[in-house]
XYZ file of C-alpha atoms in Angstrom:
272
model
C 0.066 -0.120 -0.101
C 2.697 2.228 0.674
C 4.399 1.815 -2.543
C 1.252 2.395 -4.529
C -0.259 5.291 -2.646
C 3.363 7.190 -2.797
C 3.551 6.349 -6.779
C -0.084 7.380 -7.267
C 0.673 11.003 -5.540
C 4.525 10.688 -7.566
C 2.269 10.628 -10.836
C -0.604 13.322 -9.605
C 2.339 15.487 -8.944
C 4.290 15.099 -12.170
C 0.672 15.925 -13.805
C -0.192 18.957 -12.517
C 3.305 20.608 -12.681
C 2.633 21.445 -16.527
C 0.087 23.790 -15.495
C 1.087 27.029 -15.357
C -0.307 27.857 -10.934
C 0.533 23.515 -10.967
C -3.108 23.818 -8.743
C -5.305 20.445 -8.419
C -9.234 20.314 -8.548
C -8.669 20.878 -4.573
C -7.042 23.633 -4.641
C -3.710 22.482 -3.563
C -0.928 22.751 -5.028
C 1.350 20.362 -6.542
C 4.202 21.241 -4.356
C 2.337 20.791 -0.957
C 0.825 17.684 -2.955
C 4.518 15.772 -2.638
C 5.472 17.198 0.458
C 2.399 15.461 2.384
C 3.809 12.030 0.326
C 6.787 12.539 1.454
C 5.916 12.971 5.326
C 3.421 9.920 4.825
C 6.506 7.843 4.003
C 8.546 9.304 6.874
C 6.501 8.796 9.416
C 5.781 4.930 8.159
C 9.591 4.512 8.999
C 9.730 5.876 12.152
C 5.919 4.008 13.091
C 7.727 0.639 12.899
C 9.500 0.625 15.636
C 7.262 -0.709 17.828
C 5.268 -3.546 15.805
C 1.742 -5.393 16.741
C 1.921 -8.537 19.017
C -0.893 -10.900 17.262
C -4.556 -8.776 18.376
C -2.532 -6.710 20.989
C -4.146 -3.298 20.879
C -6.903 -3.786 18.970
C -10.311 -2.294 19.251
C -13.537 -4.457 18.991
C -15.972 -4.365 16.429
C -15.363 -3.346 13.431
C -12.713 -1.323 11.756
C -11.328 -0.545 8.247
C -11.157 2.506 5.770
C -11.358 2.658 1.654
C -9.174 4.346 -0.782
C -9.987 5.817 -4.366
C -7.431 7.751 -6.341
C -7.549 8.351 -10.418
C -6.252 10.607 -12.559
C -6.184 11.522 -15.968
C -4.683 13.438 -18.817
C -5.402 14.073 -22.318
C -3.029 16.358 -25.305
C 0.207 16.012 -25.066
C 0.020 12.727 -23.453
C -2.529 10.545 -23.126
C -2.897 9.009 -19.403
C -4.887 7.040 -17.657
C -4.666 5.827 -13.313
C -6.579 3.941 -11.256
C -5.511 3.331 -7.853
C -8.205 1.591 -5.422
C -7.220 0.417 -1.536
C -9.143 -0.761 1.107
C -8.845 -1.861 4.806
C -11.038 -3.948 6.652
C -11.137 -5.376 10.622
C -13.073 -7.471 12.920
C -12.177 -8.444 16.880
C -14.636 -9.986 19.051
C -11.668 -9.858 21.902
C -9.678 -13.437 21.094
C -10.489 -13.828 17.519
C -9.316 -10.894 15.350
C -10.097 -10.620 11.308
C -7.972 -8.711 8.771
C -8.523 -8.007 4.392
C -6.275 -6.036 2.676
C -7.107 -4.852 -1.019
C -4.673 -3.359 -2.831
C -5.433 -2.633 -7.318
C -3.396 -0.784 -9.203
C -4.027 0.511 -13.126
C -1.894 2.337 -15.319
C -2.692 3.433 -19.511
C -0.712 5.679 -21.974
C 0.242 5.901 -25.460
C 2.267 2.686 -25.369
C -1.235 1.002 -23.668
C -1.808 -0.402 -20.300
C 1.800 -0.635 -18.035
C 0.417 -1.994 -14.805
C -2.822 -4.257 -13.658
C -2.180 -5.996 -10.421
C -3.985 -7.005 -7.702
C -2.377 -7.924 -4.419
C -4.684 -9.710 -1.654
C -4.600 -10.384 2.002
C -6.953 -12.156 4.438
C -5.674 -13.261 8.002
C -7.031 -14.620 11.217
C -5.645 -14.667 14.790
C -6.329 -16.251 17.706
C -5.024 -14.759 21.478
C -4.688 -17.771 23.622
C -2.446 -16.005 26.456
C -0.718 -12.833 27.216
C 2.272 -14.683 24.963
C 0.525 -16.703 22.503
C -1.216 -16.310 19.226
C -2.213 -18.345 16.098
C -2.649 -17.499 12.920
C -3.551 -18.223 9.243
C -3.098 -16.202 6.197
C -3.811 -16.087 2.552
C -2.029 -13.196 0.572
C -1.546 -13.578 -2.994
C -0.978 -11.619 -5.856
C -3.112 -10.962 -9.454
C -1.095 -9.752 -12.445
C -2.881 -8.820 -15.801
C -0.071 -7.365 -17.947
C 2.506 -8.221 -19.468
C 1.501 -11.487 -18.849
C -1.756 -13.122 -16.813
C 0.787 -14.111 -13.605
C -0.640 -14.910 -10.339
C 1.340 -16.020 -7.160
C -0.633 -17.652 -3.863
C 0.518 -18.316 -0.820
C -1.303 -19.675 2.766
C -0.468 -20.844 5.702
C -0.610 -20.560 9.675
C 1.369 -20.859 12.707
C 1.617 -19.970 15.763
C 3.972 -16.689 18.121
C 4.990 -15.871 20.768
C 6.618 -12.585 22.503
C 10.068 -13.614 24.628
C 10.554 -9.825 25.730
C 7.758 -7.687 27.439
C 9.219 -5.318 29.118
C 9.166 -1.308 29.079
C 12.129 -0.982 26.768
C 12.893 -4.484 25.035
C 9.928 -6.174 22.692
C 11.151 -9.309 21.316
C 8.429 -11.303 19.048
C 9.278 -14.819 17.327
C 6.396 -15.690 14.551
C 6.913 -19.445 12.881
C 4.703 -20.899 10.193
C 3.966 -23.649 7.506
C 2.172 -23.157 4.425
C 1.835 -23.912 0.498
C 2.563 -21.827 -2.387
C 1.126 -21.905 -5.798
C 2.763 -19.890 -8.323
C 1.633 -18.938 -12.141
C 5.109 -17.181 -13.181
C 5.832 -16.559 -16.748
C 9.269 -17.542 -18.122
C 10.318 -19.720 -15.296
C 8.652 -23.014 -14.485
C 5.334 -22.735 -12.442
C 5.570 -23.726 -8.537
C 3.535 -25.546 -6.678
C 5.605 -25.710 -3.267
C 5.135 -26.042 0.295
C 7.051 -23.343 2.484
C 8.501 -23.076 6.010
C 8.792 -19.241 7.654
C 10.231 -17.536 10.870
C 10.181 -14.000 12.066
C 11.615 -11.910 14.488
C 10.587 -8.745 15.318
C 13.203 -6.484 18.021
C 12.509 -3.697 19.685
C 15.058 -1.533 22.020
C 14.871 1.613 23.812
C 18.454 1.987 24.938
C 17.529 5.733 26.239
C 15.468 7.610 25.878
C 16.705 9.274 22.838
C 17.682 6.136 21.115
C 15.825 3.313 19.996
C 16.976 0.479 17.640
C 14.747 -2.260 16.072
C 15.169 -5.025 13.842
C 12.571 -6.879 11.647
C 13.887 -10.487 10.115
C 11.985 -12.684 8.023
C 13.032 -15.837 6.758
C 11.182 -18.181 4.157
C 12.583 -21.666 2.331
C 11.322 -24.107 0.453
C 12.048 -26.436 -2.199
C 13.030 -22.983 -5.249
C 15.127 -21.830 -2.244
C 15.436 -19.779 0.909
C 14.877 -15.964 1.296
C 15.950 -13.675 4.144
C 14.647 -10.045 4.856
C 15.975 -7.910 7.226
C 15.555 -4.486 8.078
C 18.116 -3.004 10.629
C 16.792 0.839 11.946
C 17.980 3.053 14.400
C 15.765 6.016 15.530
C 16.956 8.720 17.401
C 15.592 11.749 19.024
C 18.375 14.410 19.271
C 16.254 17.623 20.540
C 12.565 18.276 20.598
C 11.998 19.326 17.395
C 15.176 17.004 15.306
C 14.242 13.520 14.548
C 16.918 10.496 12.501
C 16.429 7.252 11.254
C 18.837 5.672 9.184
C 17.891 1.946 8.129
C 19.735 -0.848 6.351
C 17.506 -3.232 4.573
C 19.051 -6.253 3.109
C 17.297 -8.991 1.355
C 19.222 -12.271 0.306
C 18.418 -15.229 -1.867
C 19.993 -18.491 -2.130
C 19.143 -19.515 -5.379
C 18.712 -16.302 -7.771
C 17.214 -16.283 -10.973
C 20.762 -16.076 -13.740
C 22.317 -12.986 -13.508
C 20.837 -11.830 -10.866
C 22.848 -10.883 -7.421
C 22.232 -12.734 -4.217
C 22.161 -9.874 -1.826
C 20.236 -6.193 -2.302
C 20.798 -3.595 0.276
C 19.238 -0.565 0.784
C 20.707 2.301 3.347
C 18.062 4.791 3.995
C 17.944 7.495 6.125
C 14.760 9.991 7.365
C 15.435 13.365 9.284
C 12.715 15.386 10.231
C 12.485 18.700 12.259
C 9.444 20.151 14.333
C 9.357 24.452 13.484
C 6.095 24.241 16.194
């Protein structure tokens, strides 16, 4: 959802910038749109310092949201863009349900460039203050440039190792099955094992360290995703987050490196 939102906002800003006054239909400027998108992205980065454990912190009853954004241009360029996002949930005090859908469509003079749907349906049940069980169905369906799909069904259990004021460490393990219809490679139909770790450590009132790790192993290979971050509140008005994201694949495609690294820095200065 975050990638889709930023893409839509960036597209809208670049199209509207061709106007003499760069104004949107609502009267806000293209610069304001870009700044708002940047602020949302940075806020998402800082919000990753503590992840929810099971159904912890969920409100009782139904929750949800829906967002829709569309743009179209004519004249020197002919483009159409549509983005739809929904998130619906329900929690009865012990059982939690969540459905997420994200649809993206883009078309220009060359034809359709994107037509994809991402979905995720998750069930979570609390077994106590330190344990919870889950079942998840998630996947993608793409219609461009070819009909492809990638679907995964899994279930497992989560355990909270530490739960103190300064340290929180959660582990999650599960088994699942992946069915994928991919273009250019053999279709996948295999079982998989997954292990996830979410670690948060507040060293002091100003510095916090986070590390999220996901490992998925199957016959086609093992994939590791690790996100190491450091949040620093240098003053009441200045905050900094530095993150290192590493992706590792034991069996990458021919000509593709097995490791990717991305270093990110987010800085916030508040004049208020």
